[in-house]
Structure formats: structure tokens, C-alpha cells
XYZ file of C-alpha atoms in Angstrom:
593
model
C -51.452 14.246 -10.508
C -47.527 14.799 -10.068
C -48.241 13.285 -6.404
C -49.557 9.985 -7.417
C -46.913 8.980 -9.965
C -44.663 10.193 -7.131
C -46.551 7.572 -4.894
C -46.675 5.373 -7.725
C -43.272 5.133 -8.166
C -43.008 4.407 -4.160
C -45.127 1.755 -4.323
C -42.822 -0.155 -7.093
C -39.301 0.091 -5.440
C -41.597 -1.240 -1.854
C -42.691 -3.690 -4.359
C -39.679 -4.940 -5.890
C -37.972 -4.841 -2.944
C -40.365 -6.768 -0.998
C -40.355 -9.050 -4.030
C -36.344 -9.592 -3.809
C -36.581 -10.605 -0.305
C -38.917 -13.033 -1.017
C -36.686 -14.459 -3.274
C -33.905 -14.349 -1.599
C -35.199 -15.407 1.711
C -36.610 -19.021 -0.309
C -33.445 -19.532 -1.870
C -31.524 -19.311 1.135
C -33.648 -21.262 2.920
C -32.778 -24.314 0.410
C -28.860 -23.601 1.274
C -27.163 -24.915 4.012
C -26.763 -22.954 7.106
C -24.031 -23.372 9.933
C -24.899 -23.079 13.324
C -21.913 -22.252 16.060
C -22.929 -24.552 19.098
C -19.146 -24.398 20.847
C -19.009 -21.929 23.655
C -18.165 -18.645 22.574
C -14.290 -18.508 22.468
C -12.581 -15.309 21.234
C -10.359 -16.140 18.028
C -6.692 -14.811 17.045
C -6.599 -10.718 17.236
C -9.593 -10.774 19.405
C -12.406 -11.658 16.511
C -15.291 -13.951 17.902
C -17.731 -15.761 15.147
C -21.090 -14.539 14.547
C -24.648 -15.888 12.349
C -25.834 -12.935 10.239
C -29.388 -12.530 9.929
C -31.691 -10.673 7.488
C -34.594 -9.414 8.861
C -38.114 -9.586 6.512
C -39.647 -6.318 5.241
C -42.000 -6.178 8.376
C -39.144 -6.737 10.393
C -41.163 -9.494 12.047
C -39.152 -12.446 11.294
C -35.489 -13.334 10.532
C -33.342 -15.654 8.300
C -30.208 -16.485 9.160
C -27.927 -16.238 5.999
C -24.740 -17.807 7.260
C -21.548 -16.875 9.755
C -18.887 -14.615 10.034
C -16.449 -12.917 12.600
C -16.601 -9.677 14.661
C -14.292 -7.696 16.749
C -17.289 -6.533 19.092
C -18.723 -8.502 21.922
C -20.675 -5.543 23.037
C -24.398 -5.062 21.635
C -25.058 -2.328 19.353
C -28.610 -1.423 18.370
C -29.381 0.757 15.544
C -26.234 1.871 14.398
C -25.256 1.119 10.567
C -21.833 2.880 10.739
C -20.804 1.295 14.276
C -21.780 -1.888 13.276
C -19.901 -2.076 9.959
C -17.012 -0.707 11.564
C -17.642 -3.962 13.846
C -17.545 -6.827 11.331
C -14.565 -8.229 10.265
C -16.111 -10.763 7.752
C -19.348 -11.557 6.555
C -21.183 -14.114 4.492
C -21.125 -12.842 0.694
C -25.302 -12.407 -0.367
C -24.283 -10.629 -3.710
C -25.051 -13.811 -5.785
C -28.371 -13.665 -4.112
C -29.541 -10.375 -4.222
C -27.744 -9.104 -7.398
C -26.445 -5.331 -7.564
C -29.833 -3.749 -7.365
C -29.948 -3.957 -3.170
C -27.578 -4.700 -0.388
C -28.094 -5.585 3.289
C -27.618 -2.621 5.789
C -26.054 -4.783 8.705
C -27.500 -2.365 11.981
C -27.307 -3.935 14.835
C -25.311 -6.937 16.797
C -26.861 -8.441 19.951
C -25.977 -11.774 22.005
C -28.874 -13.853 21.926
C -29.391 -17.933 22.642
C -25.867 -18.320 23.247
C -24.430 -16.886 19.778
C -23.764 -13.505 18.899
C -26.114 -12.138 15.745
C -25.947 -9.281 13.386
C -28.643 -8.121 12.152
C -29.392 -6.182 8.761
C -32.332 -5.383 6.355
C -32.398 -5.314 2.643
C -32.206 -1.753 1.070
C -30.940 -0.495 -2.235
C -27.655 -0.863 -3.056
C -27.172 2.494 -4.234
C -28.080 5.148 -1.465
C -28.204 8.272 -4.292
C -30.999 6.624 -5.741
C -33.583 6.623 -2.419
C -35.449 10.304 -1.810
C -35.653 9.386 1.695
C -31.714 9.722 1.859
C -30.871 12.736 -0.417
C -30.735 15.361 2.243
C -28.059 17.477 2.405
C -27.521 20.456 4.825
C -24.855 23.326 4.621
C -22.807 22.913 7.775
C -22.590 20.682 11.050
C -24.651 22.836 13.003
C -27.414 22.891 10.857
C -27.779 18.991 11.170
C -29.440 20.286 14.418
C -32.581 21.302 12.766
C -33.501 18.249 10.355
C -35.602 15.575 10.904
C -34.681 12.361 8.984
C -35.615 8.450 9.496
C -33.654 5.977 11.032
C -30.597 4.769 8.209
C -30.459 7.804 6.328
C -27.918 9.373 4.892
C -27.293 13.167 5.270
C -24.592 14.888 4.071
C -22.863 18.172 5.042
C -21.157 20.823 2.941
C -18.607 21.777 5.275
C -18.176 22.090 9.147
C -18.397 25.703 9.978
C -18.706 27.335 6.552
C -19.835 25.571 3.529
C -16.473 24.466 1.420
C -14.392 24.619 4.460
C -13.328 21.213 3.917
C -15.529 19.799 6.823
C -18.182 18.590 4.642
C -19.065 15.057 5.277
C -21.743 12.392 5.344
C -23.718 11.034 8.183
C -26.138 7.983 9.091
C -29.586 9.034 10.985
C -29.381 6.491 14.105
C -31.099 5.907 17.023
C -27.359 6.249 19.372
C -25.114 8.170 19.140
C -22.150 6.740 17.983
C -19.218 5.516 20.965
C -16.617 6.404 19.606
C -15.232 9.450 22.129
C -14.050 12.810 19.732
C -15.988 14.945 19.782
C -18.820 16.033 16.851
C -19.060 12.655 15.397
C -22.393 12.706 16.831
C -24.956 15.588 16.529
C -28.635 14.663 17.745
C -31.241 15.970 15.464
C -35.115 17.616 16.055
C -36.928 14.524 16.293
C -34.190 12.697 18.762
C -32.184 10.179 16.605
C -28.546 10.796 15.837
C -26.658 12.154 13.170
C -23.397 9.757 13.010
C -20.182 10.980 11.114
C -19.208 8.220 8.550
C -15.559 7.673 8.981
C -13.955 4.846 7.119
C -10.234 3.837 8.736
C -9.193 7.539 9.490
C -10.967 10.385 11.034
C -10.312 13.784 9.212
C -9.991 16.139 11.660
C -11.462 19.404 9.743
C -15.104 17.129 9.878
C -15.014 16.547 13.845
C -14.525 20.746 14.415
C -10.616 21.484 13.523
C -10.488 25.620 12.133
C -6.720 25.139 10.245
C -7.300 28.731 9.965
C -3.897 29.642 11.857
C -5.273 31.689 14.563
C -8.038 29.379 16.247
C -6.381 26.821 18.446
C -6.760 23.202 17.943
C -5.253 21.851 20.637
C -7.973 20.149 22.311
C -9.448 18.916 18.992
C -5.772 17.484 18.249
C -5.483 15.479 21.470
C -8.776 14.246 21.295
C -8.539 12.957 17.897
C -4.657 11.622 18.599
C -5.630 9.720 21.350
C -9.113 7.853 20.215
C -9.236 8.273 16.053
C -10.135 4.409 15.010
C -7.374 2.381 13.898
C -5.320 5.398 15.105
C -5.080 6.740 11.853
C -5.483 10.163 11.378
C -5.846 12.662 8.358
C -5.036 16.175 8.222
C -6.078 18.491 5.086
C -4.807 21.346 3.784
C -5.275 24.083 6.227
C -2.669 26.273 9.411
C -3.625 24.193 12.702
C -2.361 26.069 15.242
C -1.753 24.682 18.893
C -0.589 25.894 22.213
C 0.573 23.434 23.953
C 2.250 19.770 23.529
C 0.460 17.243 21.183
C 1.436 13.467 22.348
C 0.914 11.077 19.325
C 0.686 7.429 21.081
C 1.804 4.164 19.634
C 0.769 3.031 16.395
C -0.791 5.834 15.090
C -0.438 7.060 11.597
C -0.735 10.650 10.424
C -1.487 11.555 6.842
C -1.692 14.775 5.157
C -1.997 17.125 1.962
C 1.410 17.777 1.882
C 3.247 20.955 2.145
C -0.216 22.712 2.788
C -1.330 20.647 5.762
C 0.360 22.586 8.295
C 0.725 22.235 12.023
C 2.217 25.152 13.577
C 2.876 26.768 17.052
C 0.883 29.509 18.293
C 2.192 33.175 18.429
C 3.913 32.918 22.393
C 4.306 29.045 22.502
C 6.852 28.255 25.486
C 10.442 28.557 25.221
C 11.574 24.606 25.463
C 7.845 22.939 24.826
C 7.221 20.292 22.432
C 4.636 21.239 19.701
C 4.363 17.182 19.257
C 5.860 14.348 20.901
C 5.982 11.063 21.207
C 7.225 9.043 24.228
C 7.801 5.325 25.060
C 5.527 4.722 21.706
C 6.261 2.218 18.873
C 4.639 1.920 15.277
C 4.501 5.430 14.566
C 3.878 7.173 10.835
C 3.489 10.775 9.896
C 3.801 11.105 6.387
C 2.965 14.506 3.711
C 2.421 17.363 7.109
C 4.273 19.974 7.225
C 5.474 21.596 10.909
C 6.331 24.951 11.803
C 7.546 27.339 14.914
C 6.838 30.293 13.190
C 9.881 32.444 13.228
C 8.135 35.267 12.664
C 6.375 35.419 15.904
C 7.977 32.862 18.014
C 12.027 34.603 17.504
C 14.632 35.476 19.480
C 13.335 38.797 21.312
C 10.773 36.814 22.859
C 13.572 34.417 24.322
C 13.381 31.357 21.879
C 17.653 30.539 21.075
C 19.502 28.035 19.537
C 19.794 26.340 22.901
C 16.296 25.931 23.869
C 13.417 27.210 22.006
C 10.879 25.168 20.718
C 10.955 21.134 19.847
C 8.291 21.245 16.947
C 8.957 17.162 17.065
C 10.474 15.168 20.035
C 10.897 11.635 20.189
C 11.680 9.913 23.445
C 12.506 6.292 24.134
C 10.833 5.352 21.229
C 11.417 2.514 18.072
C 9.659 2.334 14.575
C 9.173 5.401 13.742
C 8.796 6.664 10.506
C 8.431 9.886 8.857
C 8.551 10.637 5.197
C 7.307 13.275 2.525
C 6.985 16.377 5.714
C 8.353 19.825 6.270
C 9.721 21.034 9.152
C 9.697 24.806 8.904
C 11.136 27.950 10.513
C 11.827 27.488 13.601
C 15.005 28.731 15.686
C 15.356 25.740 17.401
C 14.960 21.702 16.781
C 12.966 20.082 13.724
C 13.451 16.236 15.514
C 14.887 15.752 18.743
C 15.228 12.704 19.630
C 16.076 11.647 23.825
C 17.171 8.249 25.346
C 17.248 4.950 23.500
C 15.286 5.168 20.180
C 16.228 2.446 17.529
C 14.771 1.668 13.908
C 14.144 5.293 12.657
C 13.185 6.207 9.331
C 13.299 9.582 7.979
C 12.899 10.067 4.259
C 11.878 12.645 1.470
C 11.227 15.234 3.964
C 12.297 18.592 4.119
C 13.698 20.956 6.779
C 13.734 24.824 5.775
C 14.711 27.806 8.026
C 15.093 25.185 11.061
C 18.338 25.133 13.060
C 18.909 21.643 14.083
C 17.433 19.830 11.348
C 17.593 15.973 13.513
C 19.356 15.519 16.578
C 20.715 12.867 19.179
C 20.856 14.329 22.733
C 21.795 12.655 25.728
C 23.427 8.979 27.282
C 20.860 6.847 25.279
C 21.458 4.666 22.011
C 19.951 5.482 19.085
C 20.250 2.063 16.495
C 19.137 1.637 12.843
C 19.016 5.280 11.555
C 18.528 6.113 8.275
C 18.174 9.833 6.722
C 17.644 9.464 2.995
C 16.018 12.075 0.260
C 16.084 14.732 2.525
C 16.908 18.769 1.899
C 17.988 20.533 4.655
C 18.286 24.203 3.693
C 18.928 27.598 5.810
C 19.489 28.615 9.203
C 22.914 29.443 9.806
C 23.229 28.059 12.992
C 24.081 24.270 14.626
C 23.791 20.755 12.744
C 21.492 19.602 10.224
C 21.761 16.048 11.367
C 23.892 15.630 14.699
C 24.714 12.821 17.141
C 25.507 15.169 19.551
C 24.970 12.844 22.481
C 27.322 10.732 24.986
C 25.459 7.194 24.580
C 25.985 5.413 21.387
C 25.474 5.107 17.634
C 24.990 2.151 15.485
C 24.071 1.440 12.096
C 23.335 4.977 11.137
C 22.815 5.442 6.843
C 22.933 9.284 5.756
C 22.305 8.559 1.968
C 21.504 11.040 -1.031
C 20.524 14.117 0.965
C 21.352 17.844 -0.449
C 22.428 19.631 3.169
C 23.117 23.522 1.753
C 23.425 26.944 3.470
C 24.722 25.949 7.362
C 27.245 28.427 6.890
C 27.915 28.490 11.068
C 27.135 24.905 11.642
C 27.824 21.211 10.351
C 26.424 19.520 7.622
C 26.542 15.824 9.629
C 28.126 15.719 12.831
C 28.584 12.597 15.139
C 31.659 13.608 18.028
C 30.160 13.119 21.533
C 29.574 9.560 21.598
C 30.780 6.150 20.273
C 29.404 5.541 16.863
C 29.444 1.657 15.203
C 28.485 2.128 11.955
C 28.269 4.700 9.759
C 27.348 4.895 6.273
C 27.512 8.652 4.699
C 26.981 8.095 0.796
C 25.306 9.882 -2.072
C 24.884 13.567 -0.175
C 25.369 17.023 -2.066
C 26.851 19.289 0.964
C 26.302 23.498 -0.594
C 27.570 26.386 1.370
C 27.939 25.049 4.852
C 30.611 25.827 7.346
C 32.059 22.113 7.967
C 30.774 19.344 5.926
C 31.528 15.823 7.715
C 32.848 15.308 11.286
C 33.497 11.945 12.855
C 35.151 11.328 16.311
C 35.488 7.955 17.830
C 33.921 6.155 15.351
C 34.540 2.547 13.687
C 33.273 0.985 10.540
C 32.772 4.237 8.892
C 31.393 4.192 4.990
C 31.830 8.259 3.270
C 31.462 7.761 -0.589
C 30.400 9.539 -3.567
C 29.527 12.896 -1.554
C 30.047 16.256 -2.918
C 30.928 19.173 -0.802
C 31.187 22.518 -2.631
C 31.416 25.784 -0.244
C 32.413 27.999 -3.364
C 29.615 30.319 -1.896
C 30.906 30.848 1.625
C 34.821 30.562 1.359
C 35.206 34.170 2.803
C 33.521 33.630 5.833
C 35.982 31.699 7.907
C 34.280 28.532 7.690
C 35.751 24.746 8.432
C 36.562 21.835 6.739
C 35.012 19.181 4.557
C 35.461 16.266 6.043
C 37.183 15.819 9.649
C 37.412 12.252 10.869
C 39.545 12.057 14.296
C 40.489 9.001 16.154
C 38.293 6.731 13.987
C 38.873 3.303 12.684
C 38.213 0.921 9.859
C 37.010 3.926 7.558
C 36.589 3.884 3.884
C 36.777 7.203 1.855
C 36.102 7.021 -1.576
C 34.777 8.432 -4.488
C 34.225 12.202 -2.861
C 34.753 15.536 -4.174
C 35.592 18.596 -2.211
C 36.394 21.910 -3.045
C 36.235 25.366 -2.092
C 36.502 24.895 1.659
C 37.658 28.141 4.067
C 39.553 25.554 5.634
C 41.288 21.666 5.032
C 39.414 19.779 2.681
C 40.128 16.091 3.613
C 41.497 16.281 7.363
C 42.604 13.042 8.477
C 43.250 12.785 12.886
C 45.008 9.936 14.606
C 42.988 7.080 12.766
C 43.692 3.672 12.262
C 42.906 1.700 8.926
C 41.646 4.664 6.968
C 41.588 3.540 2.804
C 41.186 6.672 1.257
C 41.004 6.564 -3.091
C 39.694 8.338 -6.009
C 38.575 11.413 -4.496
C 38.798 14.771 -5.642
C 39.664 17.577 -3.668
C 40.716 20.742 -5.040
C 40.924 24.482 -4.280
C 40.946 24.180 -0.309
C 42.330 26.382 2.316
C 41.181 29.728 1.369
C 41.667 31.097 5.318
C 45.233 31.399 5.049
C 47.976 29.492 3.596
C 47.957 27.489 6.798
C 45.630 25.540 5.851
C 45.734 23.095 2.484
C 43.688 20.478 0.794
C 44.765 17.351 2.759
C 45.901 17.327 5.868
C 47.870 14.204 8.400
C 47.986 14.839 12.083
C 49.348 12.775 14.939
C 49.600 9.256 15.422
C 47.666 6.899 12.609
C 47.770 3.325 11.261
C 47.697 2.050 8.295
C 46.510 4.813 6.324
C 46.608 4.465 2.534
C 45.721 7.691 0.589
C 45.717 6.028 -3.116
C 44.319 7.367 -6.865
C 42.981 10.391 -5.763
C 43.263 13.997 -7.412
C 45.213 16.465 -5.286
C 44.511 20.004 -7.320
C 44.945 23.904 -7.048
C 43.629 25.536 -9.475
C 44.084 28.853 -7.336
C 47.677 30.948 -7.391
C 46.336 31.829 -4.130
C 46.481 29.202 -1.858
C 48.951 27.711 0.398
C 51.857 25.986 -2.755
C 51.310 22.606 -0.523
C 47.860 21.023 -1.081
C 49.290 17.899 0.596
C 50.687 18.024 4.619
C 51.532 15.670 6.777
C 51.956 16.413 10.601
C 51.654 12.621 11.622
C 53.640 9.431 12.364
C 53.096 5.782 11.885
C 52.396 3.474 8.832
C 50.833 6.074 6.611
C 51.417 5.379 2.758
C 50.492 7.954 -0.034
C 50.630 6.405 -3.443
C 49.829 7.376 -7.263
C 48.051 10.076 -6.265
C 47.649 13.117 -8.904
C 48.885 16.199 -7.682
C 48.304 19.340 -9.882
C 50.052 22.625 -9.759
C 50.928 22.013 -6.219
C 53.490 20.196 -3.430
C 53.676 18.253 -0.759
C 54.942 18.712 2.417
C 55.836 16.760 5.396
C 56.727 18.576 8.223
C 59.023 18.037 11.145
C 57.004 16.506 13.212
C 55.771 13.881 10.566
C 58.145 10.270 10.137
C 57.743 6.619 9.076
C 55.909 7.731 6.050
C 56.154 5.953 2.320
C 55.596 8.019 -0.678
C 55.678 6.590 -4.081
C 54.080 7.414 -7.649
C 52.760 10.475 -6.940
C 54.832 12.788 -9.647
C 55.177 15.912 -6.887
C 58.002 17.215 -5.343
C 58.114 16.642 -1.943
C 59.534 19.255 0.805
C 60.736 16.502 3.564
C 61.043 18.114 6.566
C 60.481 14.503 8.846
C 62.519 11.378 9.653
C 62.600 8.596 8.645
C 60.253 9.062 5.384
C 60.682 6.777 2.464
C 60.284 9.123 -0.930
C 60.111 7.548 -4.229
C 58.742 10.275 -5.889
């Protein structure tokens, strides 16, 4: 009894579907159809037009149902998930057929001169046919089944049910073309299981572990190099790899955050690249995280601040962008980036236990930089974000990062090279050794910064901000304290406006050393409106000294509880406003004080 309604039921969906397509093949046939009779001429991006046809429920016969465009010329037969991933536009049936069915497009073929897809009617919602409720608990077991041609089977994970490999699959009679491996598994009675992937393959449902032992590698590349649309997607999981991953142009590479984690294998080579990308363009990784593992990868197995592993290096590269990642503990580089590399983006990402957070190396250019959101934190050693290179620097925007805790290394350091353009604005600098230090640059921007070292003013460390035979520089708005050494140090510059900072408490080496310091030859300086304060008995009397000579003028400035001092080898300064006494030990230095 319970198998006839069963059958029963059968027979009334074949019914009303055959019914439908009835209907829907007559009303179509009233409508005006197009028919392409130019020679086949590919459009913009590739595209080339197609007529869609809709085969009857014998599959004897076929209506065509109007045109559209496709961005395959080659024929595919039997293969719903190839074939969608194939049409760029097709003629809208949903007034026709309403939202009870929808037309499984399967197959594209050239034909008479014209290029045709192919589809059949089926129901519009797949959950509601038992031919295409079968679900199986892992990838391997899709092995065993035996399913019709355009069903749907779906997995519960890859190797292990809830592994996050589950997925869904179309029963085909190809395999699909597509070249990564396991988006294919042929089933018991010789038709294909195809992995339905949308615009990104995730790469736990084509065989990745992320279990933190098992390497990855080869999955990685494979996927890197041939996911559709390049995009790729990367769940939470610890993918480890053991040798260099190369990202190529216009990929994009998504993730769960913090808890999508690539890292390098226990042993990876002194001086490898865990990723890299080289001579590429278009590139986006956005919410992975990226990690050397310090643990096993340290110093005692060789790894140094001079050369241990590159968990991201960028060569010769332009539009790249990377925002919401981690790089993690590693002894060595987060970015390097090598040559000319121009329109780089790095934003809301963190770098924790790394010891050179970004870096420039080498006689290339690196144009239209921009660090913004970013947290650098721990390490002791080298530069969070350095232009350590020869070549030279332009447009580069460092804006609203928190750099904390390089206590033997600089906050932001650009002193190799020639640097046009640079904008440092908005940063918290905690605890690090030196803060800011610019040589030979021009057009330089440092504003509302704050650089603290209350933490670390017993270890010997440097200064706040150091700018040395630069030019056209505007300081303003900053506030330093608690530095081991000079807070504001100002180096043979020319045009240097420096007002309404604050910069207290600085100096704590030795009393060689004071808040604001002048050396050698500059031009038209102008230290205006800023607070000059010592709040600490301790330190040097003179918060203010000048060792320099040229048009320098210092002017209604606040100085509390300290002096000023302009030593012998200082002259041709002006003074005026400032409410200090002055210990003149120069020539030629006009005091209105």
C-alpha cells in the first residue's frame, strides 16, 4: 500500500511537470524568437552569443527560448555545474514557468553555425525531489553510490564528517575540467560526482587537512594556480606547508580570520618564502592569518634576524592589497617587499611576535604606500615598518597605527634611500626604542602622533623622532615623552615648521641628552607654540639645545620648569616670546626673551 501512494505521488510531479512544459513550450512558441545568422564573432571580455534551448520531457525535441552570451566556445555535454559556470547571461523563463520548476541548463554544443545550450525543465527546488536527497558522510564514500545523471549529493565533510569539507555535488556524465584535484570523484555505476563551487573554491572540500601537521603544500599550489576566478577561500583550520606558495596575479584570498591560519612547517628553510608573489598585479588576501612558528622554527635551528623565514614576499609587484590578516611569530620578516612595487595597501592587519613587521629592501621604488589600522606588537628586534632600501620612496601614508613594544628597534624608519613624500599621522608609538627616523627626505607630513616610552626609559633606548637632512617638513600636533634619549631631534634640515607639540620628560640616559635638540647646519626652521616641559628634577635643567647654525627661529614656545641652551657651536639664531632663560653660549644669537 505505502508503495503505491509512493508511486502515486511520482506519477503527479511527472505529470505536472510534463504538463508545465506543455505550457510553456505553446506559449513560447507564440513569442518571438531571435536567430543569430552573423558569423560567430567573439564579443568584449571574450563572451560569444548563444540560442538557449529547452529540451521536451522525452528529450526528443527542442524549443529554442531565446539568446544569450557565453564565455565557452568549447562543447560541454552533461555537465550542469560546468555549464552554469559557462553562461554569462541567459534569457529570463521565470514569467513562464513560475517558481514551481526551473531549467537545468547541461550542456553547450556548436551546431548549424550557432552555439546552443541546452537545458531541461526540473523543479525549482532540488530538496524537494527523492531522487536528489542523498547524502554521504565523507568524499571517499561518494565512491560507493550510485545516483542518476543531475543529482545532487551532498557530503558531510572531506575526511571526517564535520571537518569542514562537507560539500555538495552534481552526478554527471564528465568529470568536471577544471584541474585541482578532488573536484571530481567517479562513482559505482561510472558517472561523476562534480564539486559545486560557486566563484571560490574552498580548499578544506578539494582535500586540505588545516590540521597543522599534514602538509598542504601541493593542495595550496594547485588550488593557487587554477581556483576559478582565482578566488580562493580558506576556513578556519593550521595549514601547514613546506615549501614556497606563489599566489599569481589577480587572485583573491579570503579567510575566517584570525583562525584561518597558514603556517610554516617545523624545519622550513632558513631564507624561504612561505608565500610569494612575483611580477603579479591585482592581488587580495584579506581575514588569514600567517605564521613561522617561533616555537619550532627559532634561533638554534639557524633562523636570525638577518635571514630566517619571509612568511610574505612581494617582488616587482603593483596592486596589492592586504587587510584584516595576522602575521604571527616569526623571527624574521612579516612582508618583504623587493624591486619596484607601487600602489600597496595594507590595512587593519596585525603583526604579533614578528621582527620586521613590513619592509623595503633593495635599489627598487616602492610608490603609493599606505599602512593604516595596523598593530604591530612584540619582538624586540629591527623595524616595524622600514624603508630600509637604496632606491626610492614616494607617496608613502603611515596613518593611525598603534606600533608598541620594539624596545631594540624603530617604530617607522625610512634612512637608506630618497623618500618624496611622506605622510606619518594619527599613530600611537608604546615602548619602542626610537619612534620616527627620516633621512633624506622631502615633503614630509608627522602630525598628531603620540610616542610614550614611559615603559622602557631604563633601557638605553633612542629618540622619538629623528629627522636628518630633510626638507619641506611639517611637525605638528605630536606628543612625546618619556624617551631614554632626545625627544624631538632636529639634523641639518631645511624648511622644517615645527608647532603645538608636546614633548616632555625626555632624556632619561644622562643629562646629555634633553627634550629638543638643533644640530648643524639648517634653514629656515621655525619651532613655534609648542610645550617644552620637565616634570622630572632628574633630567638634564635644559630641555631646549641648540648645536646648529643658520636661520633657525624659536618663538612663543612654553617652556616649563626648565632652560634653554645654545651652545658654542650654535649662531644666527632668533629667540623671542618664549618666557625661559636662555644660557647663550653662541654668536651672533638674537635673544628677546
Amino acid at each position: 500500500m505505502k508503495l503505491r501512494i509512493e508511486l502515486n505521488k511520482r506519477n503527479l510531479i511527472s505529470t505536472f511537470i510534463i504538463f508545465c512544459f506543455i505550457s510553456f513550450t505553446c506559449m513560447v512558441a507564440t513569442r518571438d524568437t531571435k536567430t543569430i545568422i552573423d558569423d560567430i564573432i567573439p564579443l568584449a571580455g571574450g563572451n560569444v552569443e548563444a540560442m538557449f534551448y529547452v529540451e521536451s520531457s522525452d528529450g526528443g525535441s527542442t524549443t529554442c527560448i531565446g539568446d544569450g552570451l557565453i564565455n565557452s566556445t568549447q562543447d560541454i555535454s552533461n555537465n550542469e555545474s560546468e555549464v552554469e559556470h559557462s553562461i554569462v547571461s541567459s534569457p529570463d523563463y521565470s514569467a513562464v514557468v513560475g517558481n514551481e520548476l526551473r531549467i537545468a541548463w547541461h550542456t553547450i554544443k556548436h551546431e548549424d553555425g550557432e552555439y546552443r545550450v541546452i537545458g531541461k525543465l526540473t523543479s525549482a527546488d532540488k530538496s524537494t525531489d527523492s531522487d536528489t536527497a542523498i547524502s554521504v558522510s565523507t568524499f571517499a564514500d561518494l565512491q560507493s553510490i550510485t545516483a542518476a545523471e543531475g543529482t545532487t549529493v551532498s557530503t558531510k565533510g572531506f575526511y571526517a564528517e564535520n571537518d569542514g569539507g562537507g560539500a555538495e555535488y552534481i552526478i554527471s556524465s564528465s568529470a568536471d575540467t577544471l584541474n585541482i584535484p578532488n573536484v571530481s570523484a567517479q562513482i559505482s555505476n561510472g558517472l561523476y560526482a562534480n564539486l559545486v563551487y560557486s566563484s571560490s573554491i574552498n580548499v578544506r572540500q578539494v582535500g586540505a587537512h588545516g590540521d597543522g601537521v599534514t602538509d598542504d603544500t601541493s593542495l595550496f599550489a594547485s588550488v593557487m594556480s587554477k581556483a576559478p576566478n582565482n578566488n580562493v577561500y580558506i576556513p578556519a583550520g593550521s595549514y601547514s606547508l613546506s615549501e614556497t606558495v606563489f599566489i599569481p596575479s589577480g587572485t583573491i584570498i579570503t579567510g575566517d580570520g584570525k583562525s584561518s591560519i597558514i603556517i610554516a612547517c617545523t624545519g622550513f628553510a632558513r631564507g624561504d618564502d612561505l608565500l610569494k608573489i612575483n611580477n603579479a598585479t591585482d592581488i587580495t588576501l584579506s581575514g588569514i592569518s600567517i605564521s613561522g612558528d617561533i616555537a619550532s622554527n627559532s634561533k638554534l635551528l639557524g633562523h636570525n634576524d638577518i635571514d630566517g623565514i619571509h612568511l610574505l614576499d612581494i617582488w616587482n609587484s603593483n596592486k596589492i592589497n592586504i587587510k584584516n590578516c595576522s602575521f604571527i611569530d616569526n623571527v624574521y620578516a612579516g612582508v618583504r617587499f623587493i624591486g619596484d612595487c607601487s600602489d600597496i595597501s595594507v590595512n587593519s592587519t596585525e603583526f604579533n611576535n614578528i621582527d620586521c613587521g613590513l619592509v623595503h629592501l633593495g635599489s627598487g621604488a616602492l610608490t603609493n604606500f599606505v599602512v593604516e589600522n595596523c598593530v604591530f606588537d612584540g619582538h624586540k628586534n629591527s623595524e616595524s615598518i622600514s624603508l630600509f632600501g637604496t632606491g626610492t620612496y614616494t607617496n608613502i601614508i603611515i596613518d593611525n597605527n598603534i606600533i608598541k613594544n620594539k624596545t631594540k628597534g624603530h617604530a617607522i624608519y625610512s634612512a637608506h634611500g630618497t623618500t618624496n613624500g611622506i605622510y606619518i599621522t594619527n599613530n600611537t608609538l608604546l615602548d619602542d626604542c626610537v619612534g620616527i627616523y627620516l633621512k633624506n627626505a622631502n615633503d614630509v607630513l608627522i602630525d598628531n602622533n603620540v610616542i610614550d616610552f614611559s615603559n622602557c626609559i631604563t633601557m638605553n633606548n633612542g629618540k622619538g623622532i629623528n629627522i636628518t637632512s630633510c626638507a619641506n617638513v611639517t611637525l605638528s600636533n605630536n606628543s612625546i615623552c618619556k624617551t631614554s634619549q632626545q625627544g624631538l631631534y632636529i639634523n641639518g634640515c631645511t624648511n622644517v615648521s615645527a608647532t603645538n607639540n608636546i614633548v616632555a620628560d625626555c632624556g632619561y640616559v644622562n643629562n646629555d641628552f634633553h627634550a629638543v635638540d638643533l644640530r648643524e647646519s639648517c634653514s629656515n626652521v621655525i619651532l613655534e607654540s609648542n610645550q617644552i616641559i620637565r616634570n622630572d628634577d632628574t633630567l638634564s635643567p635644559y630641555s631646549f639645545v641648540a648645536h646648529c647654525s643658520g636661520s633657525v627661529t624659536i618663538k612663543n614656545n612654553v617652556f616649563e620648569n626648565t632652560k634653554a641652551l645654545l651652545a658654542k657651536d650654535s649662531s644666527n639664531l632668533i629667540m623671542s616670546g618664549n618666557g625661559v632663560v636662555v644660557n647663550n653660549q653662541g654668536s651672533n644669537n638674537s635673544i628677546t626673551d
